[in-house]
PDB file of C-alpha atoms in Angstrom:
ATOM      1  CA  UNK L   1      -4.381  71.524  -2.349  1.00  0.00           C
ATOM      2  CA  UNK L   2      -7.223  74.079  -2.256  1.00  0.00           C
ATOM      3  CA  UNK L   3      -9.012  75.101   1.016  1.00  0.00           C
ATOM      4  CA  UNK L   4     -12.767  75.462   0.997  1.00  0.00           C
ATOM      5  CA  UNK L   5     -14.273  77.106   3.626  1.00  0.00           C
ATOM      6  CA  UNK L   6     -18.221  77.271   4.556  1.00  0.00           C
ATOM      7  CA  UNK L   7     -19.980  79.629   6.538  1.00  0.00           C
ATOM      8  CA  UNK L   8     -21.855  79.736   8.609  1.00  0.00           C
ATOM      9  CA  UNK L   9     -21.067  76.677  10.185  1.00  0.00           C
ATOM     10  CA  UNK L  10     -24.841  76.233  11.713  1.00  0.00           C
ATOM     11  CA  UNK L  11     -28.086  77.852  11.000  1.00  0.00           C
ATOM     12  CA  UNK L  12     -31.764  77.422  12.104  1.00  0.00           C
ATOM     13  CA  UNK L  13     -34.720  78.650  10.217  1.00  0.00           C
ATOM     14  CA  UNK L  14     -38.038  78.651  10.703  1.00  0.00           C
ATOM     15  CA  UNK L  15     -40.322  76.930   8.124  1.00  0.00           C
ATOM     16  CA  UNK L  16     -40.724  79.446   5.296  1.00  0.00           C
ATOM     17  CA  UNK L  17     -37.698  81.178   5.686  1.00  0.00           C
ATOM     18  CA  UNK L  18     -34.983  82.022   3.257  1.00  0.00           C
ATOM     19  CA  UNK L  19     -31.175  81.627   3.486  1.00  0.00           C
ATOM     20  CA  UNK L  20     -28.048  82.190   1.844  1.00  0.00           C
ATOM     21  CA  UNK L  21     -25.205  79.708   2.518  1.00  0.00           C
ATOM     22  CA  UNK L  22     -21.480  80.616   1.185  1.00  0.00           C
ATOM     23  CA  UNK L  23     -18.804  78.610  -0.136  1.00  0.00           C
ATOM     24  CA  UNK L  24     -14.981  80.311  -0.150  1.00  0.00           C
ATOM     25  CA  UNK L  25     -11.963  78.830  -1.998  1.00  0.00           C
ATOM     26  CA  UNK L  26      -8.477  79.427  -1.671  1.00  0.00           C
ATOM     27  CA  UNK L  27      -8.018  78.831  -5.541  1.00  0.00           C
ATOM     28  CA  UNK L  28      -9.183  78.792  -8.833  1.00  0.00           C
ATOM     29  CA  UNK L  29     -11.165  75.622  -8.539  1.00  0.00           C
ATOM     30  CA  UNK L  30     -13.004  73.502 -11.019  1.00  0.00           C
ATOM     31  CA  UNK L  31     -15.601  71.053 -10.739  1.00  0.00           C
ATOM     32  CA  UNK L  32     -17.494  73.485  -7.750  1.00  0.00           C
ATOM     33  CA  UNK L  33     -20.201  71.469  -6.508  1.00  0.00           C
ATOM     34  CA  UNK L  34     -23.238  71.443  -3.876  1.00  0.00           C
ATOM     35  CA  UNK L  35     -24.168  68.691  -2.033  1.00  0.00           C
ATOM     36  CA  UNK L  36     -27.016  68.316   0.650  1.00  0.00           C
ATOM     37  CA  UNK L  37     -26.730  65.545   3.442  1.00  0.00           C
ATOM     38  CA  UNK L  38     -29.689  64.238   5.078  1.00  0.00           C
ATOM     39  CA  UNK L  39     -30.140  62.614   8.670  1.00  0.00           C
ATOM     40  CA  UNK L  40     -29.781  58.950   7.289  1.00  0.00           C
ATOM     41  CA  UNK L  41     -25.988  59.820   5.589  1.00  0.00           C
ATOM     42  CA  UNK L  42     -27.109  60.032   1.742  1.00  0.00           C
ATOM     43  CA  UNK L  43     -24.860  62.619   0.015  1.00  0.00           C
ATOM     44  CA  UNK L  44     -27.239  64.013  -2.604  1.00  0.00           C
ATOM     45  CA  UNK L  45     -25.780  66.020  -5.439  1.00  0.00           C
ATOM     46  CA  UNK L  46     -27.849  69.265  -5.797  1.00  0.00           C
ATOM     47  CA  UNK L  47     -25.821  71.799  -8.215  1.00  0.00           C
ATOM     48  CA  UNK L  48     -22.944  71.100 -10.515  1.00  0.00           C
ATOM     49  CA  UNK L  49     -21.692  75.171 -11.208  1.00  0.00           C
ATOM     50  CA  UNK L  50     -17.995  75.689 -11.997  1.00  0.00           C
ATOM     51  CA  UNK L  51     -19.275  79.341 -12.966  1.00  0.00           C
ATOM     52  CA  UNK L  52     -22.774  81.277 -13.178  1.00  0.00           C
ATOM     53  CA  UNK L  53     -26.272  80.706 -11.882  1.00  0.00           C
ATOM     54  CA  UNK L  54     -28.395  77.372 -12.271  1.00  0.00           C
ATOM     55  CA  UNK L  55     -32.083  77.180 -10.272  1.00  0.00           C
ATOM     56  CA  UNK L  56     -33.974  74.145  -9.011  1.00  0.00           C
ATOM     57  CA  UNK L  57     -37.163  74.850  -7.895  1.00  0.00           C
ATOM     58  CA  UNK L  58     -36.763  76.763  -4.251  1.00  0.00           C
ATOM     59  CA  UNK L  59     -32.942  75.816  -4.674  1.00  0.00           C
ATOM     60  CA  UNK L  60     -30.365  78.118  -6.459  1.00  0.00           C
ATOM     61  CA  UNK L  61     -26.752  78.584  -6.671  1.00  0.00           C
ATOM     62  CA  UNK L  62     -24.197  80.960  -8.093  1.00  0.00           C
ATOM     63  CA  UNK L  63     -20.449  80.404  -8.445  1.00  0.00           C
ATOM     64  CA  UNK L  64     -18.266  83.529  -9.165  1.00  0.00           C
ATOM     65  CA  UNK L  65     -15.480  81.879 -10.383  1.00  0.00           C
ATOM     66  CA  UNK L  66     -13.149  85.116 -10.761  1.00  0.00           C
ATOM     67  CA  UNK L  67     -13.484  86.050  -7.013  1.00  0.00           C
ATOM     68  CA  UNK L  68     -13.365  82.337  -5.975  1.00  0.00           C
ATOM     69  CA  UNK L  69     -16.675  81.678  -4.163  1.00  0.00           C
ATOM     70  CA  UNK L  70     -19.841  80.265  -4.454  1.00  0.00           C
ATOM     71  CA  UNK L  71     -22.895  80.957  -2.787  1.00  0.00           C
ATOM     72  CA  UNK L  72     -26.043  78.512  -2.457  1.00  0.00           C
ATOM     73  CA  UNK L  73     -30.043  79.859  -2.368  1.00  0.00           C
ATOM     74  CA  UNK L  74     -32.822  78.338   0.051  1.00  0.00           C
ATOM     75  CA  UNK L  75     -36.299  79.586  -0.663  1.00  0.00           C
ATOM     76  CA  UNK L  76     -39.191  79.085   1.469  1.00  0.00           C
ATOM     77  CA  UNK L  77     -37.415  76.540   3.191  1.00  0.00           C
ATOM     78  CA  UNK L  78     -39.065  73.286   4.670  1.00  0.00           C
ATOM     79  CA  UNK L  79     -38.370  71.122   7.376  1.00  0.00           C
ATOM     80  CA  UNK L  80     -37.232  68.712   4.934  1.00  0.00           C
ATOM     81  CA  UNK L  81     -34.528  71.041   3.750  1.00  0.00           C
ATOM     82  CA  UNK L  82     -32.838  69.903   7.275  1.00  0.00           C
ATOM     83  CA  UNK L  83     -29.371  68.070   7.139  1.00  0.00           C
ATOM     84  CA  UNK L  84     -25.913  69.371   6.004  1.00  0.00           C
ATOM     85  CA  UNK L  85     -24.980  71.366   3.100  1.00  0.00           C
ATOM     86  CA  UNK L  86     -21.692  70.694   1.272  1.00  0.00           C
ATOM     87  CA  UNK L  87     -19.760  72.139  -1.184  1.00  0.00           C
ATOM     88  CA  UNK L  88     -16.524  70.782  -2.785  1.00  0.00           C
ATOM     89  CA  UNK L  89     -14.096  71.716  -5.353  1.00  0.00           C
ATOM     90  CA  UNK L  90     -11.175  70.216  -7.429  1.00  0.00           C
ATOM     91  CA  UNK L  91      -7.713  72.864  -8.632  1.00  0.00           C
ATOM     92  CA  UNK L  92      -8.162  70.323 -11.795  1.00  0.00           C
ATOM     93  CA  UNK L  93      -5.322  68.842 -13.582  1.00  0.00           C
ATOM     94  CA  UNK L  94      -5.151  64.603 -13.185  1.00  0.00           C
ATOM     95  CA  UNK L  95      -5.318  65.419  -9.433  1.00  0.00           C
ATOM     96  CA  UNK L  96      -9.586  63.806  -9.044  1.00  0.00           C
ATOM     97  CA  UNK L  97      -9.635  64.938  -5.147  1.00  0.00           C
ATOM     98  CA  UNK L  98     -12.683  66.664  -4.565  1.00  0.00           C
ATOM     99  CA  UNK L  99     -12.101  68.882  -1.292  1.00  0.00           C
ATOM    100  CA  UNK L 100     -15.077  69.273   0.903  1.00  0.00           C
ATOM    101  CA  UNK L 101     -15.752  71.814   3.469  1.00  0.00           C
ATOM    102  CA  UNK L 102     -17.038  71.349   6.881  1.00  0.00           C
ATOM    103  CA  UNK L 103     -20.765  72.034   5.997  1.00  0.00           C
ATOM    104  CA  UNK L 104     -23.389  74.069   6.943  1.00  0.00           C
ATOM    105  CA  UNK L 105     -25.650  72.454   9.347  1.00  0.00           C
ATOM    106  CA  UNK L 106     -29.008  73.708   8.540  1.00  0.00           C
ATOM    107  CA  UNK L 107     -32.128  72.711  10.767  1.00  0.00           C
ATOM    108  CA  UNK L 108     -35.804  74.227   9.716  1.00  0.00           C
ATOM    109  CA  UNK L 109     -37.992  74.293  12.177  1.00  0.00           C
ATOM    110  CA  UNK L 110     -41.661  73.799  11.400  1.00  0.00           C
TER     111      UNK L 110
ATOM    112  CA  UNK P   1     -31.357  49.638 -10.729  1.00  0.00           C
ATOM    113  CA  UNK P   2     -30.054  53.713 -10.813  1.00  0.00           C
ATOM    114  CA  UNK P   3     -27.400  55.627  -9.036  1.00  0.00           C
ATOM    115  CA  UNK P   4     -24.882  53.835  -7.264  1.00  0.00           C
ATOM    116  CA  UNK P   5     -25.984  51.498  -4.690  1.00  0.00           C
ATOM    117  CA  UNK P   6     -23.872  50.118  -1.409  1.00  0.00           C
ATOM    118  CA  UNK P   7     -24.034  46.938   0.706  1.00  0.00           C
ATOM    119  CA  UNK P   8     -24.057  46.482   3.221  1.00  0.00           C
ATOM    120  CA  UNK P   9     -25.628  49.870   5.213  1.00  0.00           C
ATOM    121  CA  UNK P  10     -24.929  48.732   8.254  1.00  0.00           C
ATOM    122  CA  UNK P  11     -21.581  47.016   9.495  1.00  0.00           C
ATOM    123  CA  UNK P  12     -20.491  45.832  13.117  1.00  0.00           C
ATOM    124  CA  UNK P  13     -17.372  43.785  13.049  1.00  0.00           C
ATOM    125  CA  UNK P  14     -14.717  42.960  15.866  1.00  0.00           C
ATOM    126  CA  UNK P  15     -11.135  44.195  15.348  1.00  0.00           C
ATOM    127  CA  UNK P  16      -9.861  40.486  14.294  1.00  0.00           C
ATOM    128  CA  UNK P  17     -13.107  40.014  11.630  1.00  0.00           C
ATOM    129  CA  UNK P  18     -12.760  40.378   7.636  1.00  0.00           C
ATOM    130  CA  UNK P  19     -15.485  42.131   5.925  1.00  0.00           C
ATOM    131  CA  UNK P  20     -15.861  43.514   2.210  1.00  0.00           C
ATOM    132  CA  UNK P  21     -17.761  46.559   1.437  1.00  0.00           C
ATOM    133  CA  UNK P  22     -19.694  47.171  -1.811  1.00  0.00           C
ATOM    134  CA  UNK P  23     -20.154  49.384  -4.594  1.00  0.00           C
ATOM    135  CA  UNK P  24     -21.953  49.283  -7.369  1.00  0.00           C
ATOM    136  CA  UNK P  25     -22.863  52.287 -10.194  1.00  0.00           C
ATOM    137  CA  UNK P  26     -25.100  52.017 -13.110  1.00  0.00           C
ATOM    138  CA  UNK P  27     -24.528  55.088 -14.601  1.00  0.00           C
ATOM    139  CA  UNK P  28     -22.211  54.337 -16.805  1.00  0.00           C
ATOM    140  CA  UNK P  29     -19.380  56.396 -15.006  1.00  0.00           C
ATOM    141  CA  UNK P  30     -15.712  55.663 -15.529  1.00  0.00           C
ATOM    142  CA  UNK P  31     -14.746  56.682 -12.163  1.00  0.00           C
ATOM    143  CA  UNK P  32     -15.373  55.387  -8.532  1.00  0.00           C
ATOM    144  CA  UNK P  33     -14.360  56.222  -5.253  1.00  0.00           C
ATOM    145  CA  UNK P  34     -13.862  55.539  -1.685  1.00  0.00           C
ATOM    146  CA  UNK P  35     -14.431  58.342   1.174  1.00  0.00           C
ATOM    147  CA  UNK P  36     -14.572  58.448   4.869  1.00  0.00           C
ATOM    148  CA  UNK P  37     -16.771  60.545   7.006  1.00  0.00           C
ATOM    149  CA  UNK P  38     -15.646  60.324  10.719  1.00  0.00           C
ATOM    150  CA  UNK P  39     -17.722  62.533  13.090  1.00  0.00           C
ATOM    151  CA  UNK P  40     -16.854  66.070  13.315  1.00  0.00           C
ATOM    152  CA  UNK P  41     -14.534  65.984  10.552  1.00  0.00           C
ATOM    153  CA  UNK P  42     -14.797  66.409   6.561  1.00  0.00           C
ATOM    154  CA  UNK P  43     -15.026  64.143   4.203  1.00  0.00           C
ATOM    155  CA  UNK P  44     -12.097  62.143   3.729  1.00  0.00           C
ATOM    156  CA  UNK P  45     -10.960  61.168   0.176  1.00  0.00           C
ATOM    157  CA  UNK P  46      -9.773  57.150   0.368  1.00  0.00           C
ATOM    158  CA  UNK P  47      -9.000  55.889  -3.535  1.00  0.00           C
ATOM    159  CA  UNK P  48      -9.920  56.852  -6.416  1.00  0.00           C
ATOM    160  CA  UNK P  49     -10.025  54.273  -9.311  1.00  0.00           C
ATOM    161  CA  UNK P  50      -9.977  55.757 -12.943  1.00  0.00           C
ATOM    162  CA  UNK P  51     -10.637  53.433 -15.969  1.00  0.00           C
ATOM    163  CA  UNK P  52     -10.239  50.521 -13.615  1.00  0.00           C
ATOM    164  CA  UNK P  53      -6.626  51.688 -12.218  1.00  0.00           C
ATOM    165  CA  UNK P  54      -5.753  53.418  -8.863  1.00  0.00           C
ATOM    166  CA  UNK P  55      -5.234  57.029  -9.272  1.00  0.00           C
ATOM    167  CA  UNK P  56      -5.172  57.965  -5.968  1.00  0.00           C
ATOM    168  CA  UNK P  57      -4.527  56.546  -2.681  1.00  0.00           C
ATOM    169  CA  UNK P  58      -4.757  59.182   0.014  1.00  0.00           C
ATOM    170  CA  UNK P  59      -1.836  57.562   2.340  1.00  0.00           C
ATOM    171  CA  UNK P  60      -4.507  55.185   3.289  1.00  0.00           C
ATOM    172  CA  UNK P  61      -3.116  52.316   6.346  1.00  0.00           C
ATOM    173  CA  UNK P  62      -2.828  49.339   4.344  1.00  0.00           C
ATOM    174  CA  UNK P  63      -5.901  47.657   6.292  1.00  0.00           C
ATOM    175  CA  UNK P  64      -8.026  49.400   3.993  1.00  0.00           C
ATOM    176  CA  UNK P  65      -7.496  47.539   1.118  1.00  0.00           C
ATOM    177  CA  UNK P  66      -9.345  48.453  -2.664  1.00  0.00           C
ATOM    178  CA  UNK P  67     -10.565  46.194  -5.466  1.00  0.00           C
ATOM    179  CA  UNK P  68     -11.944  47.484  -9.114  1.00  0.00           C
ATOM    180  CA  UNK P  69     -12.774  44.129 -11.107  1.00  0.00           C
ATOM    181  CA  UNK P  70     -14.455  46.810 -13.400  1.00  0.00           C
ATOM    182  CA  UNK P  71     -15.770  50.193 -14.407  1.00  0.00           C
ATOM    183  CA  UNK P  72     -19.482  49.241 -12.955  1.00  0.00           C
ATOM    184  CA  UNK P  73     -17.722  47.928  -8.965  1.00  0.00           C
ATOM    185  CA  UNK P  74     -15.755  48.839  -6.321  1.00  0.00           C
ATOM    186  CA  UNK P  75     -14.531  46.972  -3.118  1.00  0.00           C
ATOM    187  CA  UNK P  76     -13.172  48.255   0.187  1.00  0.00           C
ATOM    188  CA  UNK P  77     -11.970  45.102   2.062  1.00  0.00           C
ATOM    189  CA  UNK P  78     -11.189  45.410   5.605  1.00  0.00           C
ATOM    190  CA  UNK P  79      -8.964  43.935   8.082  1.00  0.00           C
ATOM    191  CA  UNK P  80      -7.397  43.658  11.362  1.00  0.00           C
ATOM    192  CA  UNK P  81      -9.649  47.437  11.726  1.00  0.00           C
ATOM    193  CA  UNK P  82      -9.462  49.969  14.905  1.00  0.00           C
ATOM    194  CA  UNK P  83     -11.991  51.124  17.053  1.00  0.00           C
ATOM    195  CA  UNK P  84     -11.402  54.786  15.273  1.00  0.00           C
ATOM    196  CA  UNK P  85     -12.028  52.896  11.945  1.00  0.00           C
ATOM    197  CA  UNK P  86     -15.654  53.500  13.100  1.00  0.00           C
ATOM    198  CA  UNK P  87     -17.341  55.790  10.508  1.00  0.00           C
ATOM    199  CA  UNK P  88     -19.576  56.482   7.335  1.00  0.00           C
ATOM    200  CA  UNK P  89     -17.789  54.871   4.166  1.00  0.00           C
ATOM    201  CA  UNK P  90     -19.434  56.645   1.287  1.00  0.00           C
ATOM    202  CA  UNK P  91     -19.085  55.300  -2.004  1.00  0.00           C
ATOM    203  CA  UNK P  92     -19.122  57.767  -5.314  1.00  0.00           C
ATOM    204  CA  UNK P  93     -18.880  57.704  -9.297  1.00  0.00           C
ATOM    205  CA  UNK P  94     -18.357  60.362 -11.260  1.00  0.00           C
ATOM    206  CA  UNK P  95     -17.901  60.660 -15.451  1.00  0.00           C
ATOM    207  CA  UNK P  96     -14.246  61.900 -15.497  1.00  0.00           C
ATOM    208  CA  UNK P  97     -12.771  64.336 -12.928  1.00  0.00           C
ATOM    209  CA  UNK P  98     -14.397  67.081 -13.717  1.00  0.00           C
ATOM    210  CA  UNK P  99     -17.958  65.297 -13.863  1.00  0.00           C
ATOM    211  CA  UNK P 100     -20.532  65.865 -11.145  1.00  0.00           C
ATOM    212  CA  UNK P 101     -20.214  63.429  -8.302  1.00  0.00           C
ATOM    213  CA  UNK P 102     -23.149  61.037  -7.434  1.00  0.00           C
ATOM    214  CA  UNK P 103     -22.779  59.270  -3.916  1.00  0.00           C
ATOM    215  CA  UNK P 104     -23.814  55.878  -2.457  1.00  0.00           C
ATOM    216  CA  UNK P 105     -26.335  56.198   0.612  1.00  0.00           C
ATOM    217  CA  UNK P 106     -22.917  54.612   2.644  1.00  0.00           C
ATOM    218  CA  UNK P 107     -22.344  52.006   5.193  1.00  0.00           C
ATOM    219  CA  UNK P 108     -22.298  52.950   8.495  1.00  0.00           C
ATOM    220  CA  UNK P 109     -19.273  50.843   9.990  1.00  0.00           C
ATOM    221  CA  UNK P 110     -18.665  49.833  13.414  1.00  0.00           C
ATOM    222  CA  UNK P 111     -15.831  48.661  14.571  1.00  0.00           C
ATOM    223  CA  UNK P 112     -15.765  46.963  18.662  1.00  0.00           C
TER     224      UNK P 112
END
């Protein structure tokens, strides 16, 4: 299966701050998604992106498919923006394991 | 109700108890699945059921034990569990494999 790597593995901000988070893959992947997990365990899915750019209000991601990464925008962060950051990937086929990384363990600071 | 919901979120059983979790999506997805989130570690793909029928079981011990009556629910029963059972079980749905993934807010399991 496909490794996904994360980096960095920990980060703290202060409130306002911006940050880049990456996303590595060992394959071609399909299926590349972001996922942000706050202090109470809810997975929440914030980007689907297989390829390209897609923006969500202070949040934005980009996927370069060809050089197999993916990397994940946080403007003017907030304290709420706390918790971990996931992203996962599938090499397709009937195979429907989505791989995870570790995370990025972001804390803001207000 | 939206999303896909979980019961219970929190679980403390005894290593001799029999418990069921729950899952249920209204989204209309026809696929569900089972992960494990043990401390430290990534998340762990359990099952996956497709259309109803198992498509993947991720060499699983058989005290972890699936049930899809149906596109819309999905059951982990558990039995005869270890202390290192302990963990979040996360529940998910997706359209397809290649759909985006939307995730239960997970039951927090115990195990003593």
């Amino acid at each position: 299966g496909i490794q996904v790597e994360q980096s960095p593995p920990d980060l703290i901000l202060q409130e306002g701050a911006n940050s880049t988070l990456r996303c590595n893959f060992s394959d071609s992947v399909n299926n590349l998604q972001w996922f942000h997990q706050n202090p109470w365990g809810q997975l929440i899915n914030l980007f689907y992106i297989p390829s390209g750019t897609k923006q969500n209000g202070r949040l934005s991601a980009t996927t370069v498919a060809t050089e197999r990464y993916s990397l994940l925008y946080i403007s003017s962060s907030q304290t709420t923006d706390s918790g971990v950051y996931f992203c996962a990937g599938y090499s397709g086929g009937s195979n429907y394991k989505l791989t995870f990384g570790k995370g990025t363990l972001l804390t803001v600071n207000p | 109700e939206t999303g896909v919901t979980q019961t219970p979120r929190h679980l403390v059983m005894g290593m001799t108890n029999k418990k069921s979790l729950k899952c249920e999506q209204h989204l209309g997805h026809n696929a569900m699945y089972w992960y494990k989130q043990s401390a430290k570690k990534p998340l762990e793909l359990m099952f996956v059921y497709s259309l109803e029928e198992r498509v993947e079981n991720n060499s699983v011990p058989s005290r972890f034990s699936p049930e899809c009556p149906n596109s819309s629910h999905l059951f982990l029963h558990l039995h005869t569990l270890q202390p290192e059972d302990s963990a979040l079980y996360l529940c998910a749905s997706s359209q397809g494999a290649s759909g985006g993934y939307t995730f239960g807010s997970g039951t927090r399991l115990t195990v003593v």
